[in-house]
Structure formats: structure tokens, C-alpha cells
CSV table of C-alpha atoms in Angstrom, one decimal:
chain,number,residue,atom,x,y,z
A,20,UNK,CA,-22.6,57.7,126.6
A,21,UNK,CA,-20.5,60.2,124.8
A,22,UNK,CA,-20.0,60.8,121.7
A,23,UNK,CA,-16.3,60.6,122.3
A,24,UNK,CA,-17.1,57.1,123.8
A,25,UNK,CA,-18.8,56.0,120.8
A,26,UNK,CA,-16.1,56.8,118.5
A,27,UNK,CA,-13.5,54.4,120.7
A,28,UNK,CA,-15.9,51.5,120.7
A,29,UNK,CA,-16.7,51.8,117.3
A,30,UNK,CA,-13.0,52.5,116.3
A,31,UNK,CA,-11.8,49.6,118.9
A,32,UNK,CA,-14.5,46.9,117.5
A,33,UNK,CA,-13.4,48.0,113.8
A,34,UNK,CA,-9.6,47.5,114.3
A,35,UNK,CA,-10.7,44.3,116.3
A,36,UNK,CA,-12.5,42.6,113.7
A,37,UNK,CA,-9.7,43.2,110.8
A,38,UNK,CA,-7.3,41.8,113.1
A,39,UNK,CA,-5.1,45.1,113.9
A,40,UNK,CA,-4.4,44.9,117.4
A,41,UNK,CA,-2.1,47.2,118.1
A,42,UNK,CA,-5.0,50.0,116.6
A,43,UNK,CA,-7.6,47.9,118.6
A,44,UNK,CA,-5.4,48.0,121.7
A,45,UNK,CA,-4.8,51.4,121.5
A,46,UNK,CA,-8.7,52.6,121.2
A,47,UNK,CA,-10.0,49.8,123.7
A,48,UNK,CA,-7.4,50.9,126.7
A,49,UNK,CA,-8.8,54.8,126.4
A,50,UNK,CA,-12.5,53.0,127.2
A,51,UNK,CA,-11.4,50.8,130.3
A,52,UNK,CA,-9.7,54.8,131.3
A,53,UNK,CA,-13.6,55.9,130.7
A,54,UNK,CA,-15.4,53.4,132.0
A,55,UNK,CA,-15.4,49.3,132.9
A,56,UNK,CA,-18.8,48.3,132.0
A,57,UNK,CA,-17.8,46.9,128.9
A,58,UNK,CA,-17.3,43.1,129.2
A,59,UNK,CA,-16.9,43.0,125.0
A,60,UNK,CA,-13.8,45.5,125.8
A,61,UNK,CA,-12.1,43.3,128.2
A,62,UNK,CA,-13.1,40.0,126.4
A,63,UNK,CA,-11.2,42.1,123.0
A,64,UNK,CA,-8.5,43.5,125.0
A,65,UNK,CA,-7.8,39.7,126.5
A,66,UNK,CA,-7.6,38.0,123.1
A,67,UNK,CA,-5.0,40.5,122.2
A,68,UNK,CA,-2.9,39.7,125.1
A,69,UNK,CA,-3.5,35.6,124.7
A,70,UNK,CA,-2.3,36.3,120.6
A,71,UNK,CA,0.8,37.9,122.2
A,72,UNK,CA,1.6,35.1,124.4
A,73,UNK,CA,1.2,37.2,128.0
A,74,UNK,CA,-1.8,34.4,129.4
A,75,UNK,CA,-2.0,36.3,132.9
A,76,UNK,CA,-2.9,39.1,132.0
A,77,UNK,CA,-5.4,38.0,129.2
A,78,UNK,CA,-6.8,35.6,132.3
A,79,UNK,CA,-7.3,38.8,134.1
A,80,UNK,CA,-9.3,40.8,131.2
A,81,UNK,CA,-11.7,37.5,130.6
A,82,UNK,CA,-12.2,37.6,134.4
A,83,UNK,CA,-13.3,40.9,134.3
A,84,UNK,CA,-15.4,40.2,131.0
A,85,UNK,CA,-17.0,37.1,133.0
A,86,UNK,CA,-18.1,39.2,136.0
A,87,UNK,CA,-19.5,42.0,134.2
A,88,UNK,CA,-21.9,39.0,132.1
A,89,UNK,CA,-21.5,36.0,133.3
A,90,UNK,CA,-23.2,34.5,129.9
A,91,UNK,CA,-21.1,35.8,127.8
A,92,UNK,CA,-20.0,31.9,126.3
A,93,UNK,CA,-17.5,33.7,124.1
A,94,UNK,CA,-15.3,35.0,127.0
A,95,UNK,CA,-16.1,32.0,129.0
A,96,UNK,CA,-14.5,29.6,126.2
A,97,UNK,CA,-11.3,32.1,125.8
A,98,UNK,CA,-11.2,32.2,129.9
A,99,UNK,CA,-11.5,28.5,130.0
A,100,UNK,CA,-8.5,28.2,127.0
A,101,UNK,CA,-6.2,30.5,128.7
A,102,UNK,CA,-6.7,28.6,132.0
A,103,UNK,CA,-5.6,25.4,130.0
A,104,UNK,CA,-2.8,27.7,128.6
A,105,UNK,CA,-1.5,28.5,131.9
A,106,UNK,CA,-1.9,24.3,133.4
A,107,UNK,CA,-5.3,25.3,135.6
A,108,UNK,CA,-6.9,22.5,134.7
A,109,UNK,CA,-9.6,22.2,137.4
A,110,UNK,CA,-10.4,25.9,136.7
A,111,UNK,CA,-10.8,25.3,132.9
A,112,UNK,CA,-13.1,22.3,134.0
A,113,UNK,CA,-15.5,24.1,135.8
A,114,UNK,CA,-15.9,27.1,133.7
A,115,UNK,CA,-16.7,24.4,130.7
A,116,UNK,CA,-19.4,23.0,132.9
A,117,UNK,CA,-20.7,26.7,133.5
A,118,UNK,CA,-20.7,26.8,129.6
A,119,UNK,CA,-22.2,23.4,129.3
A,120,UNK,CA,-24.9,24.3,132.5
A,121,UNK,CA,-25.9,27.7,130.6
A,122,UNK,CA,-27.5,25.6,127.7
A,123,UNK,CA,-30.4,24.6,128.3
A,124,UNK,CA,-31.7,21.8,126.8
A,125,UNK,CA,-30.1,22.4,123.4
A,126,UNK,CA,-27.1,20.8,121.3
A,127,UNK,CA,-23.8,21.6,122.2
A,128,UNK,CA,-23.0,25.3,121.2
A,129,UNK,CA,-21.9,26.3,118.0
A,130,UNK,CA,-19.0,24.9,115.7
A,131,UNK,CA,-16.8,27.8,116.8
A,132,UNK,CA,-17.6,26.8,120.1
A,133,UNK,CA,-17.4,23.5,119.8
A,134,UNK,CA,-13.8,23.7,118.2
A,135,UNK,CA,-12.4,25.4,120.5
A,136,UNK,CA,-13.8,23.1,123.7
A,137,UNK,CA,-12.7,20.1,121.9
A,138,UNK,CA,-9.4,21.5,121.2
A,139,UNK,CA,-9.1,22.4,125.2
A,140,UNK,CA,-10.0,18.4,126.0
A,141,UNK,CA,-7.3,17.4,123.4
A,142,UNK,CA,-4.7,19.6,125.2
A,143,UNK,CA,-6.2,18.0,128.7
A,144,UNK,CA,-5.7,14.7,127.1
A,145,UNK,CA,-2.1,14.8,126.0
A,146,UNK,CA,-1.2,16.3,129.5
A,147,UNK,CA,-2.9,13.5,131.0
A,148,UNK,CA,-0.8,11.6,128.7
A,149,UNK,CA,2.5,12.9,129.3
A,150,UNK,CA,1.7,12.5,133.0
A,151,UNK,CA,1.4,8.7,132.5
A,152,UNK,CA,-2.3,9.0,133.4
A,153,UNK,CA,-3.9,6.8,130.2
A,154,UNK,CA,-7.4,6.5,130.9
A,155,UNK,CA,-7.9,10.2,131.7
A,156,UNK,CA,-6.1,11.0,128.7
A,157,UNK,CA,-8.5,8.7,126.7
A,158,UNK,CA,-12.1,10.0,128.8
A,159,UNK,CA,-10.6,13.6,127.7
A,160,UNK,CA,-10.0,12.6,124.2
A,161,UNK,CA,-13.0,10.8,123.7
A,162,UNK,CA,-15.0,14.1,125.0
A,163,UNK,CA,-12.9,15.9,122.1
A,164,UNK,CA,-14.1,13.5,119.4
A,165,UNK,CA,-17.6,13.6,120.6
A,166,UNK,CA,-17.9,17.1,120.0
A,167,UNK,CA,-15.9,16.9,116.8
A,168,UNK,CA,-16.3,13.8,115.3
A,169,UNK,CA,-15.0,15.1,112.0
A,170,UNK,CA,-11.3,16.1,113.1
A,171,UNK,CA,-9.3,13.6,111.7
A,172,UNK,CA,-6.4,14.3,113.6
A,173,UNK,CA,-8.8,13.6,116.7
A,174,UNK,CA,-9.9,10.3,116.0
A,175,UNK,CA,-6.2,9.0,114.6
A,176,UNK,CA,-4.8,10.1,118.3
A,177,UNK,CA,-8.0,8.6,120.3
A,178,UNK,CA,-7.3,5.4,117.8
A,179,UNK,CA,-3.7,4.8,118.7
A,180,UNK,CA,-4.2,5.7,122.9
A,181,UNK,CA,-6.8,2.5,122.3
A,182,UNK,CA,-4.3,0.4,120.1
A,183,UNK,CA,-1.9,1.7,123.2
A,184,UNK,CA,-3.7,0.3,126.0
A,185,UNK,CA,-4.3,-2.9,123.9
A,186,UNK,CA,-7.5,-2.4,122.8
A,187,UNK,CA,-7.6,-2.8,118.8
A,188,UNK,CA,-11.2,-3.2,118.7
A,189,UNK,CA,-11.9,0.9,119.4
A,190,UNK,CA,-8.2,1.1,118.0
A,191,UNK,CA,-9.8,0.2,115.1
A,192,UNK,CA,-13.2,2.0,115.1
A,193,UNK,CA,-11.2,5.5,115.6
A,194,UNK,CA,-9.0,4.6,112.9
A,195,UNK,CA,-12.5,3.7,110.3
A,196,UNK,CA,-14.0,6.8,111.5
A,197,UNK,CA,-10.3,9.1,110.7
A,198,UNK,CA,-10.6,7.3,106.8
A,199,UNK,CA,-15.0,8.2,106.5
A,200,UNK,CA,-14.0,11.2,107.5
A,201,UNK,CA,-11.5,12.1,105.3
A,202,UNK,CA,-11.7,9.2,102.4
A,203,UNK,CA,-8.8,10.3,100.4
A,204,UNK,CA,-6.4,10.9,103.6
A,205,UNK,CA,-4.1,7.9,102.7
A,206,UNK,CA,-2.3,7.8,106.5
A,207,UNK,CA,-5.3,7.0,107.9
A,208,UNK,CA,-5.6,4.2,105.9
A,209,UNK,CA,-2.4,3.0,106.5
A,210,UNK,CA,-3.5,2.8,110.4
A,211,UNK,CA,-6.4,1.4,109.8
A,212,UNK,CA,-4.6,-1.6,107.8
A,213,UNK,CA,-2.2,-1.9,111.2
A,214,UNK,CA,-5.1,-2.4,113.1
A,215,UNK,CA,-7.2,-4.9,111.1
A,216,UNK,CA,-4.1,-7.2,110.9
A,217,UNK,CA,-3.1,-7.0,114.8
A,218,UNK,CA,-6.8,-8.3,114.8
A,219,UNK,CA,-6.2,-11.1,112.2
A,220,UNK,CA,-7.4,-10.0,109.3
A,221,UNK,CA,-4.8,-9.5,106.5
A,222,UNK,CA,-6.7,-9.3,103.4
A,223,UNK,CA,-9.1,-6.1,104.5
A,224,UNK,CA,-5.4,-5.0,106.0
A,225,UNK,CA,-3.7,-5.0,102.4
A,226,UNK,CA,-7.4,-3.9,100.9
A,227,UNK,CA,-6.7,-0.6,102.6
A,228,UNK,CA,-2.9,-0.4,102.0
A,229,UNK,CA,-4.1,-0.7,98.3
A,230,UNK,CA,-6.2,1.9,98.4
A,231,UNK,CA,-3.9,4.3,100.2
A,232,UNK,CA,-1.4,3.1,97.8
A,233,UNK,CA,-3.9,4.4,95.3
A,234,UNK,CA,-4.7,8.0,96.6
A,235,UNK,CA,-1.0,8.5,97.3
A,236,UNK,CA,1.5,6.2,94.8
A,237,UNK,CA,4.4,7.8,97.0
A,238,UNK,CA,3.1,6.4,100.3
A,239,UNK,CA,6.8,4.7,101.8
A,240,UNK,CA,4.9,3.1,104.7
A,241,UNK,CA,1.8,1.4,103.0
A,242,UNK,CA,4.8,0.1,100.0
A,243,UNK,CA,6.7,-1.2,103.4
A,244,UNK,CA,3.5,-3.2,104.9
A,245,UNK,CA,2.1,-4.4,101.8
A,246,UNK,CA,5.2,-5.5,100.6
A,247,UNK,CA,6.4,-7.4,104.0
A,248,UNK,CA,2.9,-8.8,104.2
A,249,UNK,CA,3.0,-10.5,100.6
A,250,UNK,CA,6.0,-11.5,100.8
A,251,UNK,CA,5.0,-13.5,104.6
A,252,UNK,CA,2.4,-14.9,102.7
A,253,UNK,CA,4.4,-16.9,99.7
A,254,UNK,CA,6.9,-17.3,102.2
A,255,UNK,CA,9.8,-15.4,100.5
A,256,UNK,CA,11.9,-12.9,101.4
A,257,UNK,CA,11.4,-9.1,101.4
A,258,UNK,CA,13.9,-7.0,99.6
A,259,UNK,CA,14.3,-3.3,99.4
A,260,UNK,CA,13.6,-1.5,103.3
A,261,UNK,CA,12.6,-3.6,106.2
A,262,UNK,CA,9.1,-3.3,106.9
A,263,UNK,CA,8.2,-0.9,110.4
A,264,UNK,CA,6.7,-3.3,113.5
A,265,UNK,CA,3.3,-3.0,115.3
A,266,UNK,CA,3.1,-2.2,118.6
A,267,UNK,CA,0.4,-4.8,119.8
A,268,UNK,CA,-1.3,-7.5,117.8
A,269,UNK,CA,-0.2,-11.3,117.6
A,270,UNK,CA,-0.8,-11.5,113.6
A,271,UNK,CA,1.8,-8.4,113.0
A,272,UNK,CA,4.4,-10.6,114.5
A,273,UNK,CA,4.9,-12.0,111.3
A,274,UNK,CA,6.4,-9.1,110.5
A,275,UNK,CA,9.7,-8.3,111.2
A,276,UNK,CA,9.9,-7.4,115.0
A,277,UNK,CA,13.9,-6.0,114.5
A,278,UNK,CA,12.8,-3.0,112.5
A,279,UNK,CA,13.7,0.3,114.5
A,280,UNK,CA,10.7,1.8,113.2
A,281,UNK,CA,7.5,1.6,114.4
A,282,UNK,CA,3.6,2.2,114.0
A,283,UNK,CA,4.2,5.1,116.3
A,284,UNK,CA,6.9,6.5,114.5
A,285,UNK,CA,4.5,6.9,112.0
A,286,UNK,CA,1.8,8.2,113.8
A,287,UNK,CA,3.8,11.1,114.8
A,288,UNK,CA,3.8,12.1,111.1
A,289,UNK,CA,0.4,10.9,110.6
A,290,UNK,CA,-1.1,13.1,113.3
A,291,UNK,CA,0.8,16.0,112.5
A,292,UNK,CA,-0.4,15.7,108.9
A,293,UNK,CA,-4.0,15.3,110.1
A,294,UNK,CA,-3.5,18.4,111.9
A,295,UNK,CA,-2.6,20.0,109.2
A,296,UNK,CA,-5.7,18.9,106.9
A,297,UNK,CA,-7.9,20.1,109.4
A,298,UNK,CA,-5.8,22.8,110.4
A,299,UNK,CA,-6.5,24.0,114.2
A,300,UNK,CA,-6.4,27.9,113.7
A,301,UNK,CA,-8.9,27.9,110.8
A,302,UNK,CA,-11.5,25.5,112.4
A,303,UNK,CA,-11.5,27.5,116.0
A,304,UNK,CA,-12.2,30.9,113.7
A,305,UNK,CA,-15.5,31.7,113.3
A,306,UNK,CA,-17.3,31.2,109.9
């Protein structure tokens, strides 16, 4: 190699690493002009291109990063995230099970690596979902909450596509795991307490209304519920807002069916929140 040579790929992994593309990009193209035996080149010069939004040619640099090592897991996770990108599900598919065949007998990669595939089977899941296809959306999602068990915003999806297809019991074990996870996160609380009274159970429901009542005095929604469900219980009548209906359950009839809002109305918000607590871009970035 040239000394020339050298100074690009150490200039170009430099400019890489402090996140200044358009330097990185610069240096990286004069080495594919060299020479393309470099699959960290291409796997660099395709993350630029994904970050900018142009997913065809960034497929075409990970290709080319693939075929010059076909172990390299890092290109094969941003090849597989760009196929998803571009709706080539199948394709992102099998080059997960490449990654997953290339392990061995070992865990499941690294948390970088583990983000960023359980981020892919959450965007599988929701296009599953939008497709009307609800128990691939939930195999995908489950396969996303394996891996990360921790993402809150994970389980409180998985929990609702259960309470969805009318099972509250795993509605309702998604929804425990989003509060363990994240004890002080007061909207998964308030899920949780939707859950545990569609399954009849009204005093661990206001238990954890309470509590998210306590962690955020503010909370509208757990006010709404608590409120509706003490007042159903002397048998008065509730003033102030009207309390927001369930979507399944026989014991959250009591509450007022009328309402125009409902429990998913207030996941939307919930899930979006949770996203943000986690917050996808910092948990796919590597420690």
C-alpha cells in the first residue's frame, strides 16, 4: 500500500468517526478510485449515503462491503436496515438469518447489534400492521422485544397489538414488563391499569393509576380513569371531563362508552413518549 493510500484511509476513518461526512466522503471516494478491496470503505461510504436519505445507492456500497467479507456483521445489519428502508422485506430476512447463522453458539450479538435488529422487526411489525396482517405484526414484534426486552416503547406496542386481538392476559404482561422496566414512566402505568380492569380487577387498576398519579400529579388520563372509576363505584356521577373508553374488556363497560376518546388515542402519545425515553438514535449508536 502506498503511503498516499494510507493517508486517505486514515484521513477517511478520522472524518468518519467524528461524524464529518462530507470530509469522510471526500477522502473515502479517492480510495474506491485506488483500489476496491476495502469493504470498511464501502460499509463507511454506505452509511453516509443512508444518513442522507439516497437508500439505493447506500444498498449498493453495503453489497459491495458484503462480498468483499461476507462476516462483516456491521455491514450486514446496515445492508439488512437499508433493505427494510427500501420495503425488501424478504431480503432483509435472510441477511438477518445470515447474521444470526454466523454466530455460533453464542448470545445474540452485541447491544448495538441487537438494537438495531430489533428496531428492523419493529418496522416489519408495523408494516405487517398497516397491511392488516396482525399476527405477523405480533410474531415480528415479539422477536423485537425478545432481543430488547428493556425498550419500553417495545413492550407498550406489543401490549396493546395483544389487548387489540383481544387478548388482555399478554395485553397485560407487556404492559407490567413496560412499568419494571421503566418504574417511574407513569403512561405505562396508566395502560397497565386499562388492562387489569378489562380483566376485572379494579382495585390493582386504581392501585396503579395512584401511583402514576404519584410520579406525574399532571397525568390528565390517570385523573380521567380514576375519577370515572370511583365515581362507578358509589354510584354517583362524574363531573369535570368524561372519562376516555377501553377498547376490549367487559368490566371497562362501566365506564362511559360515548367518550370520543379512547385507550388508543392515548397510546399514540404513550408510545411516542416511550420512544422518546428510550430514544431510537442513541440506543442503535454504539457505546
Amino acid at each position: 500500500m502506498d503511503d498516499r493510500l494510507k493517508q486517505l484511509l486514515v484521513l477517511g476513518r478520522e472524518h468518519y468517526e467524528r461524524r464529518e461526512y462530507d470530509l469522510a466522503e471526500h477522502a473515502l471516494r479517492q480510495i474506491i478510485e485506488k483500489t476496491d478491496r476495502f469493504a470498511d470503505v464501502y460499509n463507511m461510504l454506505g452509511v453516509i449515503l443512508h444518513e442522507r436519505g439516497d437508500f439505493l445507492a447506500a444498498e449498493a456500497h453495503f453489497e459491495r462491503a458484503v462480498q468483499l467479507n461476507e462476516h462483516y456483521t456491521e455491514a450486514l445489519l446496515n445492508l439488512a436496515v437499508t433493505y427494510n428502508d427500501l420495503g425488501k422485506y424478504e431480503a432483509a430476512r435472510h441477511v438477518y438469518s445470515r447474521i444470526r447463522r454466523g454466530e455460533g453458539g453464542g448470545g445474540v450479538l452485541d447491544p448495538f447489534a441487537r438494537g438495531k435488529i430489533a428496531n428492523m422487526h419493529a418496522d416489519l411489525a408495523q408494516a405487517y400492521a398497516d397491511a392488516g396482517c396482525a399476527q405477523e405484526a405480533i410474531a415480528e414484534l415479539t422477536r423485537a422485544v425478545a432481543l430488547c426486552p428493556t425498550f419500553v416503547d417495545l413492550q407498550l406496542r406489543l401490549g396493546t397489538m395483544y389487548r387489540d386481538a383481544g387478548n388482555l392476559a399478554l395485553a397485560r404482561e407487556h404492559y407490567a414488563a413496560a412499568r419494571d422496566a421503566n418504574p417511574k414512566y407513569a403512561p405505562a402505568r396508566v395502560l397497565l391499569g386499562v388492562a387489569l380492569l378489562s380483566l376485572g380487577e379494579p382495585d390493582q387498576a386504581s392501585a396503579e393509576w395512584r401511583e402514576a398519579l404519584a410520579i406525574d400529579p399532571d397525568n390528565r388520563t390517570a385523573k380521567m380513569y380514576l375519577r370515572t372509576l370511583e365515581a362507578r363505584r358509589s354510584g354517583g356521577v362524574v363531573s369535570g371531563d368524561p372519562a376516555p373508553a377501553a377498547a376490549a374488556g367487559g368490566a371497562w363497560d362501566a365506564l362511559d362508552e360515548a367518550t370520543p376518546t379512547t385507550v388508543s388515542d392515548i397510546l399514540s402519545k404513550t408510545t411516542a413518549d416511550a420512544a422518546g425515553e428510550t430514544d431510537r438514535a442513541a440506543r442503535e449508536s454504539k457505546p
